[in-house]
Short mmCIF file of C-alpha atoms and ligand atoms in Angstrom, two decimals:
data_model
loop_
_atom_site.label_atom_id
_atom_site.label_comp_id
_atom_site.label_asym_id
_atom_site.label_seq_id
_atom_site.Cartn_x
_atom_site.Cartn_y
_atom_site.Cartn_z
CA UNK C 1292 2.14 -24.10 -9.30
CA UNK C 1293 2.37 -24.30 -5.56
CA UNK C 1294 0.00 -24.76 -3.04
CA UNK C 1295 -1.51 -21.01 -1.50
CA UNK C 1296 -3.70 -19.77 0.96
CA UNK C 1297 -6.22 -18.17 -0.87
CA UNK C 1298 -7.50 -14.32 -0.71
CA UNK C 1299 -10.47 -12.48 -1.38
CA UNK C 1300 -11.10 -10.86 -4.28
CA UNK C 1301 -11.44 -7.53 -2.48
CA UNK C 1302 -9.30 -6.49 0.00
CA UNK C 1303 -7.82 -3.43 2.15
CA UNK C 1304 -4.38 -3.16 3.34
CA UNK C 1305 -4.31 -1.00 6.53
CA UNK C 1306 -1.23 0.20 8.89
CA UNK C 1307 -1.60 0.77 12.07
CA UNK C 1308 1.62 2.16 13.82
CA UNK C 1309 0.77 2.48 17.05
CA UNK C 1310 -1.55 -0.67 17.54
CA UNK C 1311 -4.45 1.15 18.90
CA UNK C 1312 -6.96 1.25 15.82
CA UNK C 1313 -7.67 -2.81 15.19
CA UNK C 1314 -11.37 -2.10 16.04
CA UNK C 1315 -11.64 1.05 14.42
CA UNK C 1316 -10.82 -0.29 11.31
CA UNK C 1317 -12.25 -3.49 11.04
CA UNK C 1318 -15.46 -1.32 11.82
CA UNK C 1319 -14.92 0.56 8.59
CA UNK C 1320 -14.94 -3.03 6.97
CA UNK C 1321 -17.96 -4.03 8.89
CA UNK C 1322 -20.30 -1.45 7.19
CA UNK C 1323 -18.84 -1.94 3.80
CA UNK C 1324 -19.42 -5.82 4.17
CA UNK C 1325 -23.49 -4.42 5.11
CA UNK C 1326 -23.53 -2.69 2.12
CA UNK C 1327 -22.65 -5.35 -0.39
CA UNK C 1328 -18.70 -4.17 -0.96
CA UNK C 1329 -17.28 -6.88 1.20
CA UNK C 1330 -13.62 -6.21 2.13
CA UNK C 1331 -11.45 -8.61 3.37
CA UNK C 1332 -9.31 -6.55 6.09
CA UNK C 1333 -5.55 -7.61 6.16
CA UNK C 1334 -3.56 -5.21 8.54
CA UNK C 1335 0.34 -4.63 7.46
CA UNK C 1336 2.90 -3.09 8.86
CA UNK C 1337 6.88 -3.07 7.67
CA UNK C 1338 9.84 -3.53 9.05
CA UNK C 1339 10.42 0.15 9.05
CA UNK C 1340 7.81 0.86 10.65
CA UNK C 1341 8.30 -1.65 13.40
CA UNK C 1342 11.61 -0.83 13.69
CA UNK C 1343 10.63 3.15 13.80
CA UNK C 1344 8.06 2.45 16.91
CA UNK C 1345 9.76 -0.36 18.18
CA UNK C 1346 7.34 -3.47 18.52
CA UNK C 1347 7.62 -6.98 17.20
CA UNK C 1348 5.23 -8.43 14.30
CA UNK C 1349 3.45 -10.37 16.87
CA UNK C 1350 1.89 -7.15 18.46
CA UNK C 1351 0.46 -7.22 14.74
CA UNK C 1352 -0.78 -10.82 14.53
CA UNK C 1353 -2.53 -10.42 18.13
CA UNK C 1354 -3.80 -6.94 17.71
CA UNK C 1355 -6.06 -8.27 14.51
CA UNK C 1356 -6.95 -11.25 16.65
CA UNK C 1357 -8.28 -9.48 19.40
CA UNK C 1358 -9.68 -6.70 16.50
CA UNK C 1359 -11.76 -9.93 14.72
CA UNK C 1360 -12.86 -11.43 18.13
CA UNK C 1361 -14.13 -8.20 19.64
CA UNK C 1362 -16.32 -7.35 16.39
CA UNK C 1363 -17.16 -10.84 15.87
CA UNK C 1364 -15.93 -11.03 12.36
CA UNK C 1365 -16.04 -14.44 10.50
CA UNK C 1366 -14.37 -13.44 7.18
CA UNK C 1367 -11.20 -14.44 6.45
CA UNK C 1368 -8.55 -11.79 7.69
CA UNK C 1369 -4.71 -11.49 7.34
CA UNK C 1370 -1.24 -10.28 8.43
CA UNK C 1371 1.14 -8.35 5.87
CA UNK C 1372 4.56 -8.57 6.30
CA UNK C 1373 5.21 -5.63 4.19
CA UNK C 1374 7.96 -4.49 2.62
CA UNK C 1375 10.22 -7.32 3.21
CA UNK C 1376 13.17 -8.95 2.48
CA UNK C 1377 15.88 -11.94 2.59
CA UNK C 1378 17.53 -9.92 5.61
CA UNK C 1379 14.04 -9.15 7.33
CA UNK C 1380 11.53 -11.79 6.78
CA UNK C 1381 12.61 -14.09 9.93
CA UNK C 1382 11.06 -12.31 12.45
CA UNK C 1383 7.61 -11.68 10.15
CA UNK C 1384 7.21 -16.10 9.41
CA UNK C 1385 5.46 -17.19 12.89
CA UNK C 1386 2.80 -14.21 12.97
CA UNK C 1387 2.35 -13.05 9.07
CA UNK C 1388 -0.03 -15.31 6.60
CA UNK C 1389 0.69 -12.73 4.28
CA UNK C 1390 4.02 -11.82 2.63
CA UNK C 1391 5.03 -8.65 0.42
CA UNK C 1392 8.23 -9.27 -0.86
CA UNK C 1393 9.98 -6.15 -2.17
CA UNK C 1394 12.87 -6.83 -4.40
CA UNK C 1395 12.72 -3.42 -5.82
CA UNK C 1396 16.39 -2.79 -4.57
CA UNK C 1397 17.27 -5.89 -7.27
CA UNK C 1398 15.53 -4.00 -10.19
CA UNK C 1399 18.21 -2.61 -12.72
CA UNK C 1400 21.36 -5.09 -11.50
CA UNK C 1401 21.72 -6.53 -14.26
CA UNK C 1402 20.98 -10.47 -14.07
CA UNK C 1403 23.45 -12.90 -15.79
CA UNK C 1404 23.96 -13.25 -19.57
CA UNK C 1405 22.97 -16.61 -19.83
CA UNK C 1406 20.08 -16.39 -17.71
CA UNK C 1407 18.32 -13.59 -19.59
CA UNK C 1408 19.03 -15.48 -23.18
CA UNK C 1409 17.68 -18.97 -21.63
CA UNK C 1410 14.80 -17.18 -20.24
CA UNK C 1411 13.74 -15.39 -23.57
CA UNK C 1412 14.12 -19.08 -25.31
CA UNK C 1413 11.76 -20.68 -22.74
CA UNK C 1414 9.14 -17.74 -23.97
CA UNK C 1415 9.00 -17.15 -27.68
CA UNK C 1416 5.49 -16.06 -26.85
CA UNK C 1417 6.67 -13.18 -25.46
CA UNK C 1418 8.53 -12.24 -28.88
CA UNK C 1419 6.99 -10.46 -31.93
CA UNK C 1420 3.25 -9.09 -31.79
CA UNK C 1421 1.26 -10.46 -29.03
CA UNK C 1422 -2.50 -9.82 -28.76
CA UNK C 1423 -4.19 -9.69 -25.49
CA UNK C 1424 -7.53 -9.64 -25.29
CA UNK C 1425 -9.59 -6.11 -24.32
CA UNK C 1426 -5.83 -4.05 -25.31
CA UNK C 1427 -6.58 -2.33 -28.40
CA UNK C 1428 -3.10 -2.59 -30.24
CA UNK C 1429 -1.00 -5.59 -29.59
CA UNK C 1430 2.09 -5.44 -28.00
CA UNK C 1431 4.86 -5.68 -30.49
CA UNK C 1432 8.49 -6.74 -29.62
CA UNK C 1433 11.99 -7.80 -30.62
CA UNK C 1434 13.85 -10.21 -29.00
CA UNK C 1435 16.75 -7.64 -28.07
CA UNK C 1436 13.99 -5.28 -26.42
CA UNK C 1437 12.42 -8.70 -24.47
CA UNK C 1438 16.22 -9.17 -23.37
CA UNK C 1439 16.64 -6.11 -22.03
CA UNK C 1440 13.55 -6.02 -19.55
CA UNK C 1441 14.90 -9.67 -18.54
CA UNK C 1442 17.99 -8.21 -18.22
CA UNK C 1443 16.84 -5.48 -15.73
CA UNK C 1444 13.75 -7.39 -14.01
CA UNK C 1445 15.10 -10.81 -14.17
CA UNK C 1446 17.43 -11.11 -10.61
CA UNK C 1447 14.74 -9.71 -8.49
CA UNK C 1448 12.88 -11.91 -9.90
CA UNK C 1449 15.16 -14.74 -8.97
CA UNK C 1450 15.41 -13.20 -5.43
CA UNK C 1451 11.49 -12.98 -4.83
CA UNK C 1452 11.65 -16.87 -5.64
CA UNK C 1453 14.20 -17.08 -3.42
CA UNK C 1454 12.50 -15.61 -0.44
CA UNK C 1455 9.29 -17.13 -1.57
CA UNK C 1456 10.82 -20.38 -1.01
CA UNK C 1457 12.72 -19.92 2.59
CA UNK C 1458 8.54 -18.54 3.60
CA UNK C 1459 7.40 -21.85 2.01
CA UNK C 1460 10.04 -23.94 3.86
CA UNK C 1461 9.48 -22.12 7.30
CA UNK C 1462 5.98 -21.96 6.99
CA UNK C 1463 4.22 -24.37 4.32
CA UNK C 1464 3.14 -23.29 0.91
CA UNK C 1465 -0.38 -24.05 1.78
CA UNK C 1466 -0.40 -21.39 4.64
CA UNK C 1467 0.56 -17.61 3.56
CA UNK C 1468 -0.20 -15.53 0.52
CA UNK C 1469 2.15 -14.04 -1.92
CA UNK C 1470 2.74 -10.52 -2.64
CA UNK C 1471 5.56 -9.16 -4.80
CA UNK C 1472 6.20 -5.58 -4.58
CA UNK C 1473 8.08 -3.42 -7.25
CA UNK C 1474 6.64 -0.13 -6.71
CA UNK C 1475 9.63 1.68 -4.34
CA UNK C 1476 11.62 2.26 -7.86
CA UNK C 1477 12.25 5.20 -10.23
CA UNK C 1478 10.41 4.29 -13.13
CA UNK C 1479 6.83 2.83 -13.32
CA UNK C 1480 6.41 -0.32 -15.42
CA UNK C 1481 4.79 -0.55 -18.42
CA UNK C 1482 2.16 -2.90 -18.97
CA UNK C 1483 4.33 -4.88 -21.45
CA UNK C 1484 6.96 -5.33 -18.72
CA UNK C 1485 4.35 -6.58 -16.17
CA UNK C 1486 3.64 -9.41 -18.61
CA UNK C 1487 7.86 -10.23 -18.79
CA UNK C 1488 7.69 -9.82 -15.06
CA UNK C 1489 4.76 -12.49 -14.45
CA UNK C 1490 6.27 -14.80 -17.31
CA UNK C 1491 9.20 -15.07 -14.99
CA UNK C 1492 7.63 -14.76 -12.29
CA UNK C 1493 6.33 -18.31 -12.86
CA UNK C 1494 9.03 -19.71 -13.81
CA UNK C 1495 9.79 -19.07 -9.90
CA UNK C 1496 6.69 -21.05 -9.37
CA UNK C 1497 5.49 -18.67 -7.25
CA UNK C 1498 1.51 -18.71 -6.65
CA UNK C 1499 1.36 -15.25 -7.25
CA UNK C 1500 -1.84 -13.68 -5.91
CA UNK C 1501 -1.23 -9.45 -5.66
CA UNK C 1502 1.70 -7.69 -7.70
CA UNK C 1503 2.36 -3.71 -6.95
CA UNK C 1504 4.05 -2.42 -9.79
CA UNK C 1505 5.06 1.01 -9.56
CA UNK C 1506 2.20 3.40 -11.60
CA UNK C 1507 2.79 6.50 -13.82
CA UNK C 1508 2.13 9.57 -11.78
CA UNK C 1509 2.86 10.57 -8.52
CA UNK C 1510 1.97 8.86 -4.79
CA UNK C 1511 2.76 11.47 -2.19
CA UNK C 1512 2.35 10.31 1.25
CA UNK C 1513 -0.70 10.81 2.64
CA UNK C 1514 -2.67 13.71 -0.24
CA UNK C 1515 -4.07 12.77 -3.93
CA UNK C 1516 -2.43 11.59 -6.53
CA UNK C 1517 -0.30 13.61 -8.62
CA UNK C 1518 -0.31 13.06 -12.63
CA UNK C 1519 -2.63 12.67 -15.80
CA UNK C 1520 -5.17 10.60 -14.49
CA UNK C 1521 -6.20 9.26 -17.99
CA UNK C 1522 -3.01 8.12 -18.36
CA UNK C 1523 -3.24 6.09 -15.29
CA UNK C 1524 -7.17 4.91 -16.47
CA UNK C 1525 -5.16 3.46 -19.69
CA UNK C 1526 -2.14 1.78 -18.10
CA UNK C 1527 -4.72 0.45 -14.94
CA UNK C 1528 -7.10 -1.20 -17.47
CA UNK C 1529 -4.01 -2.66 -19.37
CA UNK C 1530 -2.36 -4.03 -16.06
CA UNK C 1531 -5.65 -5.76 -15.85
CA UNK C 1532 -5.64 -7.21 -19.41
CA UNK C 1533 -2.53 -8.35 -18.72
CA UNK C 1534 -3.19 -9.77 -15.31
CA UNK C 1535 -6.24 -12.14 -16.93
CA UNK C 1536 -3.89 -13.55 -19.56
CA UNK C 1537 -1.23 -14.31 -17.35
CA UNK C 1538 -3.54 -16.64 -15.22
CA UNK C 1539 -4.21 -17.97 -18.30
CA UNK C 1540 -1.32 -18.40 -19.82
CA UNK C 1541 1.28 -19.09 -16.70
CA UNK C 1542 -1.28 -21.21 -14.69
CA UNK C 1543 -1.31 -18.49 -11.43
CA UNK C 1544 -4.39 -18.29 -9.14
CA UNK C 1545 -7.43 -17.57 -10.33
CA UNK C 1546 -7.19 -14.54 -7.48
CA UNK C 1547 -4.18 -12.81 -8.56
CA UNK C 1548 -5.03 -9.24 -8.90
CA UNK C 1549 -2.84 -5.79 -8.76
CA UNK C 1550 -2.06 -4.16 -5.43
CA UNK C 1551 -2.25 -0.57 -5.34
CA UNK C 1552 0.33 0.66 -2.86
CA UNK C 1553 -1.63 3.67 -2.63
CA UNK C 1554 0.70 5.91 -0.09
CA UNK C 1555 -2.66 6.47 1.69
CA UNK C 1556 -5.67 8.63 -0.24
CA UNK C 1557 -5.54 8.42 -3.96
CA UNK C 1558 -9.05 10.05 -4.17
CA UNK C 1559 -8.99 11.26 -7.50
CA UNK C 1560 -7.80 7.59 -9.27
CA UNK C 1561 -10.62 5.35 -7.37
CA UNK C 1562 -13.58 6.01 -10.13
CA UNK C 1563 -11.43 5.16 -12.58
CA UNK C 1564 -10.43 2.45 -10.94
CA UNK C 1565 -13.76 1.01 -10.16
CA UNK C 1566 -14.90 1.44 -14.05
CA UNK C 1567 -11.75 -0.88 -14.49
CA UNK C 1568 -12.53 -3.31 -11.99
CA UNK C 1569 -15.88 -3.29 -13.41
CA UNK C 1570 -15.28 -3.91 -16.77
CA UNK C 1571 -12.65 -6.89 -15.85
CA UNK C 1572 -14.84 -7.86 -13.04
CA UNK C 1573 -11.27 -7.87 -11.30
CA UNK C 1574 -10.48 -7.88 -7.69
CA UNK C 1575 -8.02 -5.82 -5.85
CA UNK C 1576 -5.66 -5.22 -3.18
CA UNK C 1577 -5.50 -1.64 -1.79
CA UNK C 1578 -2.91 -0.98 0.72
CA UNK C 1579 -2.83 2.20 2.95
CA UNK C 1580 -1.32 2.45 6.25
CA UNK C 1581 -0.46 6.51 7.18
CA UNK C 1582 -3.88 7.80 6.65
CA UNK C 1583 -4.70 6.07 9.83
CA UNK C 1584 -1.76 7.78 12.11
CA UNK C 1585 -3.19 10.69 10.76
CA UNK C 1586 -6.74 10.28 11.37
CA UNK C 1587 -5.43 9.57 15.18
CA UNK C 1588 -3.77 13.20 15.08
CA UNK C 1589 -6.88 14.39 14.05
CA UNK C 1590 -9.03 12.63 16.63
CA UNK C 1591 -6.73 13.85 19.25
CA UNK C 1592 -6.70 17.71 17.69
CA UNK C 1593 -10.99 17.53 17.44
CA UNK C 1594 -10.84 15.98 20.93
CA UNK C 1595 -8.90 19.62 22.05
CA UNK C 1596 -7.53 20.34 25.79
CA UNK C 1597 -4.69 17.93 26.49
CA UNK C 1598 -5.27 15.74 22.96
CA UNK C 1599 -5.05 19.13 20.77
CA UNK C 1600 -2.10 20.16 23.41
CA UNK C 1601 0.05 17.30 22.08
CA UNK C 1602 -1.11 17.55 18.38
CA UNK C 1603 0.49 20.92 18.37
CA UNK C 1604 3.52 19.83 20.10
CA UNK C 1605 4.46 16.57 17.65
CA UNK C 1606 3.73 19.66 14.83
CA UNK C 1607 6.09 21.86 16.24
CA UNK C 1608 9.06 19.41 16.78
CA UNK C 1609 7.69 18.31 12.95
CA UNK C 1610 8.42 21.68 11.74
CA UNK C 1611 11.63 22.52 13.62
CA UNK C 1612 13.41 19.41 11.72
CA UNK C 1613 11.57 19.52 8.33
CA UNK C 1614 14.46 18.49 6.19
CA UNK C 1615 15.68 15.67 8.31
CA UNK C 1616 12.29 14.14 8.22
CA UNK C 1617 11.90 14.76 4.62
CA UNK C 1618 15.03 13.62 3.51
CA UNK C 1619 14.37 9.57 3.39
CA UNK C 1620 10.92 10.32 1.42
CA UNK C 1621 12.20 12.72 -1.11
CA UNK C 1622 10.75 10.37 -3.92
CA UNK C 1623 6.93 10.72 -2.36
CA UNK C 1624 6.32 13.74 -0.60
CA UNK C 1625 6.35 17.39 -2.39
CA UNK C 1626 6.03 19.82 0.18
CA UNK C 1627 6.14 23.38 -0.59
CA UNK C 1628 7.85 25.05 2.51
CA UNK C 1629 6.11 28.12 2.29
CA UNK C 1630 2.71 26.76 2.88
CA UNK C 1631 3.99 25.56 6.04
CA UNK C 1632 2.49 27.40 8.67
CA UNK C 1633 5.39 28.17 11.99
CA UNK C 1634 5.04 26.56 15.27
CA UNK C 1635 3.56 30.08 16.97
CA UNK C 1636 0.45 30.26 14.53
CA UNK C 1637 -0.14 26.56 14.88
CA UNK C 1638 0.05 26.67 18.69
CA UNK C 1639 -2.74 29.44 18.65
CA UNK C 1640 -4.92 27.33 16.54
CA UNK C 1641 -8.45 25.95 18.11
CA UNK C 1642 -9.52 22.44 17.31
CA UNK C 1643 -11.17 23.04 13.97
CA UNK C 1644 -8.51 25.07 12.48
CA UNK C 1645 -5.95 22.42 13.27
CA UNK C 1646 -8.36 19.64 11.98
CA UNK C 1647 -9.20 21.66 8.85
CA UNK C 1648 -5.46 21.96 7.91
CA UNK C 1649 -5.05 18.64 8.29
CA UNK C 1650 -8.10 16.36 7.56
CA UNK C 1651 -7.94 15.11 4.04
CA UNK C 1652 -10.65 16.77 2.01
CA UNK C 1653 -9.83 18.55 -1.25
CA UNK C 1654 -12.23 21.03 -1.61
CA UNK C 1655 -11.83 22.57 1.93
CA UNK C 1656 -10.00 26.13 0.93
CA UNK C 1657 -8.49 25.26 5.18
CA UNK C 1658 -6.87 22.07 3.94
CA UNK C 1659 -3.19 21.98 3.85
CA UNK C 1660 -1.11 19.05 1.92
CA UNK C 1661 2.06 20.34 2.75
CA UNK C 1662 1.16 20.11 6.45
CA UNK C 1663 -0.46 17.07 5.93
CA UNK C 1664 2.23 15.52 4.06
CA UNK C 1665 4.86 16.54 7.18
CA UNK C 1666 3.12 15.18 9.57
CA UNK C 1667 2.62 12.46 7.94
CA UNK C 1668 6.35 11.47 7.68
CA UNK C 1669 6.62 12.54 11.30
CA UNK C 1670 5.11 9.48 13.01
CA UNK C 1671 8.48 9.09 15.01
CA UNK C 1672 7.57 11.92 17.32
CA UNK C 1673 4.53 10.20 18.19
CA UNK C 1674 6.46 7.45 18.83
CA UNK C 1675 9.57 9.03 20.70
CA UNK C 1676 6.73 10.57 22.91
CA UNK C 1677 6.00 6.34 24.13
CA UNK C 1678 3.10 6.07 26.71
CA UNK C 1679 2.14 9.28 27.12
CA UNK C 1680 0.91 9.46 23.20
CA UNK C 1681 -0.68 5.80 23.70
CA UNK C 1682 -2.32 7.07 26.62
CA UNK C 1683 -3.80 10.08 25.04
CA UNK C 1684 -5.31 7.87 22.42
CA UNK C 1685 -6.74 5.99 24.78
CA UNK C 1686 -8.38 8.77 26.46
CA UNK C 1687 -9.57 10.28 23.24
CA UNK C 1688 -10.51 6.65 22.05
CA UNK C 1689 -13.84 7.53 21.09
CA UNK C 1690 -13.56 10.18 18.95
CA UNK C 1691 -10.41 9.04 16.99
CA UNK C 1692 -11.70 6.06 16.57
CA UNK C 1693 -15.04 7.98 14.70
CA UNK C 1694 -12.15 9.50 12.51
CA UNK C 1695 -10.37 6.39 11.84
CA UNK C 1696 -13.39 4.05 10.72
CA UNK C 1697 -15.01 7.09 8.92
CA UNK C 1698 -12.14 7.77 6.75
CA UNK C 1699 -11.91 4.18 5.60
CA UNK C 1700 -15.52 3.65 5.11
CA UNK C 1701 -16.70 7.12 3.31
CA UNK C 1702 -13.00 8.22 1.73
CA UNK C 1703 -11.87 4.95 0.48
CA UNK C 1704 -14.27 1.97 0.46
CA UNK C 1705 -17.18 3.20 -0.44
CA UNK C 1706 -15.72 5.29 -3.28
CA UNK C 1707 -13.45 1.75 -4.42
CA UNK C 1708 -16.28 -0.26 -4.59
CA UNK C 1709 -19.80 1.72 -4.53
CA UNK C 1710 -18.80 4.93 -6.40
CA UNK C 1711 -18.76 8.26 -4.74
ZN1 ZN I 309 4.81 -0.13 -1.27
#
């Protein structure tokens, strides 16, 4: 396998769309590291998103930088280009040491005939019953059903190694780490197909260190997961199985590990998570990036006078185009309109109501996922309101970034790694 730049076995993905919180959240990493659950930070952002705000993946690469010097922080630390692909990564190769490659839109063309029967020859292995350790039934298969995941997984496949290999040309193999991403796709994959996926995978010779398959259940933006959580225990502790043989078997690194693209706040999945992790002493990549946009609009709401002022306003244009903002993330929001408080009632909210609607915790009989989950998607009126929003959060730094660091440290890390 190729050369790689290695990565922790623990680390946190964190967005940041308006550049302001590098600090903030490498703080939130700072007391997990003094409490024994050391995170390695890596901040990501995706071409969406930059195109959405309108900045360059440098402003990234130098607002970590200038996050690591100011906190004095001499762990290892990375870049994401997230989310990208053959048409997008140019622009990510100087700045990013980290590359998520998404070939989800490949999933389901169908690769060529010849392809899928010479890769099922080159593994037999994967043919017949196949026992991995610490999965209690082995996986049994034909070759017809092995030839139809090939058939459906095998181009993107062929395109990750594709744009794995114009990164490694551009860059150096030795200098970026490799994500492939295949969660942004109707149907979850089972742990069987992971193992087909990472079987070709290497034949790509890709030094594979995080995959993010898509998981049973439901990721909505921004509130808990949605689905039968023991499902997801079973399926996350046979992703893991699978994971350890396939560094056995297909010679990956040592670090490869699953990468949760978590949509921001999957509360209720974390313990059963860290009994996985546990058990498989396993590492992991989490990757959130909205929770942190939203722990600025709560900063600026708690803050009140001119930061609650403008809180209320990006809510009201929020509400007045609901189903234009909705519309591209059909697939991971569920709103329920009617929970949706109007414009009027929020605009006579105080600080704490506004904050209790909105700040993420469950049991709070105030909390609101529906408005949560809006305003979540509705980061472009932040954005369309340009300096004036920047400035605000740099008024208000103090106490949003109190909101940003806490909801790393307590909500996710601590939970991840330390248990609740
Ligand atoms: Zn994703």
């Amino acid at each position: 396998m190729n050369q790689y730049l290695k990565l922790g076995k623990f680390s946190f993905g964190m967005g940041d769309r308006f550049g302001q919180q590098g600090r903030a959240q490498l703080q939130a990493c700072v007391l997990a590291t003094e409490l024994g659950a050391e995170f390695i930070p890596v901040w990501n952002k995706s071409n969406r998103e930059h195109t959405f705000i309108g900045t360059e993946p440098a402003s990234l690469r130098a607002e970590a930088d200038a996050a690591v010097q100011a906190l004095g922080w001499v762990q290892p630390y990375h870049v994401d280009a997230d989310h990208i692909r053959m048409e997008t990564v140019d622009r990510f190769i100087a700045p990013s040491d980290f590359f998520t490659i998404d070939v989800a839109d490949s999933i389901g063309q169908p690769a060529a005939p010849d392809a899928v029967k010479a890769f099922v020859s080159r593994h037999p292995e994967l043919v017949g019953s196949l026992a991995i350790p610490h999965i209690e039934s082995p996986f049994t298969t034909t070759r017809a059903e092995v030839e139809a995941v090939a058939a459906k997984f095998l181009l993107a496949v062929q395109e990750a190694g594709r744009i794995y290999r114009h990164i490694a040309a551009a860059k150096g193999a030795a200098n970026f780490i490799t994500e492939v991403s295949m969660d942004e796709t109707d149907r979850p994959q089972t742990p069987p197909e992971l193992l087909i996926i990472l079987a070709a995978l290497s034949d790509e010779n890709i030094p594979l260190q995080t995959i993010a398959p898509k998981f049973t259940g439901r990721f909505n933006k921004g509130v808990d997961y949605a689905g039968d959580i023991r499902q997801f225990e079973k399926e996350f502790n046979e992703d893991l199985a699978v994971i350890a043989y396939a560094i056995d078997k297909y010679g990956f690194p040592p670090s490869l590990k699953l990468s949760v693209h978590s949509g921001s706040d999957k509360f209720s999945i974390y313990e059963p998570m860290r009994r996985a992790l546990k058990k498989f002493a396993a590492g992991v990549h989490i990757k959130t990036a909205g929770t942190t946009w939203l722990e600025e609009l709560i900063g600026l709401a708690e803050a009140g006078g001119d930061g609650l002022e403008i809180a209320k306003e990006i809510y009201a244009y929020a509400i007045g185009h609901v189903d234009e903002f909705c519309a591209p993330y059909a697939s991971v929001i569920d709103i329920d309109k009617a929970k949706l408080p109007d414009a009027h009632t929020v605009n006579a909210w105080s600080s704490d109501q506004f904050v209790a609607a909105l700040r993420h915790e469950p049991r709070n009989p105030a909390y609101n996922p529906s408005f949560r989950q809006l305003l979540h998607v509705s980061f472009k009126v932040a954005a369309k309101k340009g300096d004036r929003y920047l400035a605000a959060l740099r008024k208000h730094e103090a106490v949003v970034a109190r909101n940003v660091t806490g909801n790393l440290f307590e909500r996710h890390m601590k939970p991840l790694l330390l248990g609740a």
